[in-house]
Coordinates of C-alpha atoms in Angstrom, one line a residue:
M19 CA 74.5 118.0 85.5
T20 CA 75.6 115.5 88.4
D21 CA 77.0 116.7 91.5
A22 CA 80.3 114.9 90.3
V23 CA 81.2 118.2 88.6
L24 CA 80.1 121.5 89.6
L25 CA 79.9 124.7 87.9
E26 CA 80.2 128.5 89.2
R27 CA 79.9 131.6 87.4
S28 CA 81.4 135.0 88.3
G29 CA 80.7 137.4 85.6
T30 CA 82.2 136.0 82.7
L31 CA 84.4 133.2 84.3
A32 CA 83.2 129.9 84.6
T33 CA 84.8 127.9 87.6
I34 CA 84.6 124.0 87.0
T35 CA 85.2 121.7 90.1
L36 CA 85.7 118.1 90.3
N37 CA 83.4 117.0 93.0
R38 CA 84.4 113.6 94.5
P39 CA 86.6 114.5 97.2
A40 CA 86.1 111.2 98.9
V41 CA 87.9 109.2 96.4
H42 CA 90.1 112.4 95.3
N43 CA 88.2 113.3 92.4
A44 CA 88.9 110.0 90.6
F45 CA 87.4 109.7 87.1
D46 CA 84.5 107.3 86.5
D47 CA 82.1 107.1 83.7
A48 CA 79.6 109.6 85.3
L49 CA 82.4 112.4 85.8
I50 CA 83.9 112.0 82.4
A51 CA 80.4 112.4 80.9
S52 CA 79.4 115.2 83.0
L53 CA 82.5 116.9 82.7
T54 CA 82.5 116.5 78.7
A55 CA 79.0 117.9 78.8
L56 CA 79.7 120.7 80.8
L57 CA 82.8 122.1 78.7
A58 CA 80.7 121.7 75.6
D59 CA 78.0 124.0 77.3
V60 CA 80.6 126.6 78.2
E61 CA 82.2 126.2 74.9
A62 CA 78.7 127.2 73.5
D63 CA 78.2 130.1 76.0
E64 CA 79.1 133.2 74.3
S65 CA 79.2 135.0 77.7
V66 CA 82.2 132.9 79.0
R67 CA 85.2 134.3 78.6
A68 CA 87.5 132.1 80.5
V69 CA 87.5 128.6 82.6
V70 CA 89.3 127.6 85.6
L71 CA 89.2 123.9 86.3
T72 CA 90.1 122.6 89.9
G73 CA 89.3 120.1 92.1
E74 CA 87.5 119.8 95.6
G75 CA 89.4 118.8 98.7
A76 CA 92.6 117.7 99.2
S77 CA 93.5 116.5 95.4
F78 CA 93.0 117.9 92.0
S79 CA 92.4 114.3 90.8
A80 CA 93.6 110.8 91.4
G81 CA 93.0 109.5 87.9
A82 CA 91.0 106.3 87.5
D83 CA 88.4 105.4 90.1
L84 CA 89.1 102.1 91.8
N85 CA 85.4 100.7 90.6
W86 CA 86.0 102.1 87.2
M87 CA 89.2 100.2 86.9
R88 CA 87.5 96.9 88.3
G89 CA 85.3 97.1 85.3
M90 CA 88.3 97.7 83.1
A91 CA 89.8 94.4 84.2
G92 CA 86.6 92.4 83.3
A93 CA 85.6 94.3 80.0
S94 CA 86.3 93.0 76.8
E95 CA 88.8 94.8 74.2
E96 CA 85.9 96.4 72.5
E97 CA 84.2 97.5 75.6
N98 CA 87.4 99.1 76.8
R99 CA 88.2 100.6 73.5
T100 CA 84.9 102.5 73.7
D101 CA 85.6 103.3 77.3
S102 CA 88.7 104.7 76.5
E103 CA 87.4 106.9 73.6
R104 CA 85.1 108.8 75.9
L105 CA 88.1 109.6 78.0
A106 CA 89.9 111.0 74.9
A107 CA 87.0 112.9 73.7
L108 CA 87.0 114.6 77.2
M109 CA 90.8 115.3 76.8
H110 CA 90.2 116.7 73.2
R111 CA 87.6 119.0 74.3
L112 CA 89.5 120.6 76.9
Q113 CA 92.4 121.0 74.8
F114 CA 91.0 122.5 72.0
L115 CA 88.3 124.7 73.9
S116 CA 87.9 127.9 72.3
K117 CA 88.2 129.8 75.8
P118 CA 91.4 130.3 77.7
T119 CA 91.7 127.6 80.5
I120 CA 93.4 127.8 83.6
A121 CA 94.2 124.6 85.8
R122 CA 94.1 125.6 89.5
V123 CA 95.8 122.5 90.9
N124 CA 94.8 122.2 94.6
G125 CA 96.5 119.1 95.3
A126 CA 97.8 115.9 94.0
A127 CA 97.3 114.7 90.3
Y128 CA 97.9 111.2 88.9
G129 CA 97.1 109.6 85.3
G130 CA 94.4 111.2 83.8
G131 CA 94.5 114.3 86.4
V132 CA 97.9 115.1 84.9
G133 CA 96.2 114.8 81.6
L134 CA 93.5 117.5 82.4
I135 CA 96.5 119.9 83.6
A136 CA 98.5 119.6 80.4
C137 CA 95.5 120.2 78.5
C138 CA 94.9 123.8 80.3
D139 CA 96.4 126.7 78.5
I140 CA 97.9 128.0 81.9
A141 CA 98.7 125.6 84.8
I142 CA 99.0 127.1 88.5
G143 CA 99.9 124.4 91.6
V144 CA 100.7 124.6 95.2
F145 CA 104.1 123.5 96.7
G146 CA 104.2 119.9 97.9
T147 CA 101.9 118.8 95.4
K148 CA 102.5 115.3 93.8
F149 CA 102.0 113.9 90.4
S150 CA 102.7 110.7 88.6
L151 CA 102.0 109.0 85.4
S152 CA 102.3 105.7 86.9
E153 CA 100.5 103.3 84.3
V154 CA 103.4 101.0 83.7
K155 CA 103.2 99.7 87.2
L156 CA 99.9 98.1 86.2
G157 CA 101.3 96.6 83.1
L158 CA 99.5 99.9 81.1
V159 CA 100.6 103.0 79.5
P160 CA 99.0 106.8 79.6
A161 CA 97.9 106.3 76.1
V162 CA 94.9 108.7 75.9
I163 CA 96.5 111.4 77.6
S164 CA 100.0 111.0 75.9
P165 CA 99.8 113.7 73.2
Y166 CA 98.7 116.4 75.7
V167 CA 101.5 115.7 78.4
V168 CA 104.0 115.2 75.7
A169 CA 102.7 118.6 74.4
A170 CA 103.1 120.1 77.8
V171 CA 106.4 118.7 78.9
G172 CA 108.3 117.5 75.5
P173 CA 109.1 114.0 74.5
R174 CA 112.3 113.8 76.4
H175 CA 110.8 114.4 80.0
A176 CA 107.6 112.3 78.8
R177 CA 109.7 109.2 77.9
R178 CA 111.3 109.3 81.8
L179 CA 107.9 109.7 83.4
F180 CA 106.1 107.1 81.0
V181 CA 108.6 104.4 81.7
T182 CA 109.5 105.1 85.5
G183 CA 105.9 105.8 86.8
E184 CA 107.9 107.9 89.2
V185 CA 106.1 110.2 91.8
F186 CA 107.4 113.9 91.1
D187 CA 106.6 117.0 93.1
A188 CA 105.4 120.8 91.9
S189 CA 108.7 122.1 91.5
H190 CA 109.6 119.5 89.2
A191 CA 106.3 119.8 87.4
Q192 CA 107.3 123.4 86.9
R193 CA 110.7 122.6 85.6
I194 CA 109.6 120.4 82.9
G195 CA 106.3 123.0 81.9
L196 CA 103.6 120.8 83.4
L197 CA 103.0 123.9 85.6
H198 CA 103.7 127.3 84.9
E199 CA 103.8 128.6 88.6
V200 CA 103.9 127.2 92.0
V201 CA 102.9 129.1 95.1
P202 CA 102.1 128.5 98.8
A203 CA 98.5 126.9 99.0
D204 CA 97.2 130.2 100.9
E205 CA 98.4 132.2 97.8
L206 CA 96.6 129.9 95.2
D207 CA 93.5 131.8 94.9
N208 CA 95.4 135.2 94.4
A209 CA 97.6 133.6 91.8
V210 CA 94.7 132.3 89.6
A211 CA 93.1 135.5 90.1
N212 CA 96.0 137.3 88.7
A213 CA 96.0 135.0 85.9
V214 CA 92.7 135.4 85.1
A215 CA 93.2 139.6 85.3
L216 CA 95.9 138.8 82.4
L217 CA 93.2 137.5 80.1
W218 CA 90.5 140.5 80.5
P219 CA 92.3 142.8 78.2
G220 CA 92.5 140.5 75.2
G221 CA 90.1 140.4 72.6
P222 CA 88.0 137.1 73.1
V223 CA 88.3 136.4 68.9
A224 CA 91.9 137.1 69.2
Q225 CA 92.5 134.9 72.0
R226 CA 90.6 131.9 70.4
E227 CA 92.7 132.5 67.2
A228 CA 96.0 133.0 69.1
K229 CA 95.4 129.7 71.2
M230 CA 94.6 127.4 67.9
L231 CA 97.5 129.3 66.2
A232 CA 100.0 128.1 69.0
L233 CA 98.5 124.5 68.7
A234 CA 98.7 124.7 64.8
M235 CA 102.3 125.8 65.1
A236 CA 103.3 123.0 67.2
G237 CA 101.4 120.6 64.8
Q238 CA 98.3 120.1 66.7
T239 CA 95.1 120.3 65.1
A240 CA 91.8 119.1 66.2
E241 CA 91.5 116.6 63.1
E242 CA 95.0 115.0 63.7
A243 CA 94.3 114.9 67.3
Q244 CA 90.9 113.0 67.0
R245 CA 92.8 110.4 64.6
V246 CA 95.4 110.2 67.3
D247 CA 93.0 109.7 70.0
I248 CA 91.2 106.8 68.1
Q249 CA 94.8 105.1 67.8
N250 CA 95.6 105.5 71.5
A251 CA 92.1 104.2 72.7
A252 CA 92.8 100.9 70.7
L253 CA 96.3 100.9 72.1
I254 CA 95.0 101.1 75.9
A255 CA 92.3 98.6 75.0
R256 CA 94.8 96.1 73.8
L257 CA 97.0 96.3 76.7
R258 CA 94.0 96.1 79.4
V259 CA 93.1 92.7 78.0
S260 CA 96.9 91.4 77.5
A261 CA 98.1 89.3 79.9
E262 CA 100.6 91.9 81.6
G263 CA 97.6 94.3 81.7
Q264 CA 95.1 91.9 83.3
E265 CA 98.1 90.9 85.9
G266 CA 98.8 94.5 86.7
L267 CA 95.0 95.5 87.2
Q268 CA 94.3 92.4 89.3
A269 CA 97.5 93.1 91.4
F270 CA 96.5 96.6 92.1
L271 CA 93.0 95.6 93.0
E272 CA 94.3 92.9 95.3
K273 CA 96.9 95.3 97.0
R274 CA 99.8 93.2 96.0
G275 CA 102.6 93.3 93.7
P276 CA 102.5 92.1 90.2
T277 CA 104.3 88.8 89.0
W278 CA 107.1 90.7 87.4
R279 CA 108.2 92.3 90.7
S280 CA 108.4 88.8 92.8

């Protein structure tokens, strides 16, 4: 694996750390590929009982990397669709991982970072953490992560957050269901350890079946999610090459307001 993603084992617990602190653990092609592959390895390792996902440094994940976004702006619709399908495959892998997953939200999460949190079974964050689904400010939508975010917070909250792109804090994230628990920064590790301890009495096969049962009862199956992922990848690809999407991306890269705000 590349250094963009780190794996630490402590007995039957696997901790995966996004390791690009200089860019707030933003996604690029390498991070997406590495994290997807690492989750597949953890999935196949029968000695792993649970997985903690966290970020190195001050942030959990800032979403899309600046250079990655620059590549999006200049890519064709088909190239953008292929790119989006890779991110969709990552979210799908995490959502349907057969092991219990805990998001250790050590700092800010934007865009795809919010998607990763929504895909985890348990999410614990620190007071003061900021979140946003700001894609509309770029003339885009949070397409690939939308099924997972909507499943976590419900359609009513998602509608507001999707159309405003507003920044919200950890207390709000807890109220809407994105986070299960919010603690002071110096208590985060203890809170995560307590959540892990709750998992050990359960049978691993029963936990896997219980997780899939909960998803199925909410109408989420791996097969249906894959169909939706393909549709959403096509949607974001179309928007990225649209006039509004191009203007939004260029405005962001040029550090100016888009024309619709003039």
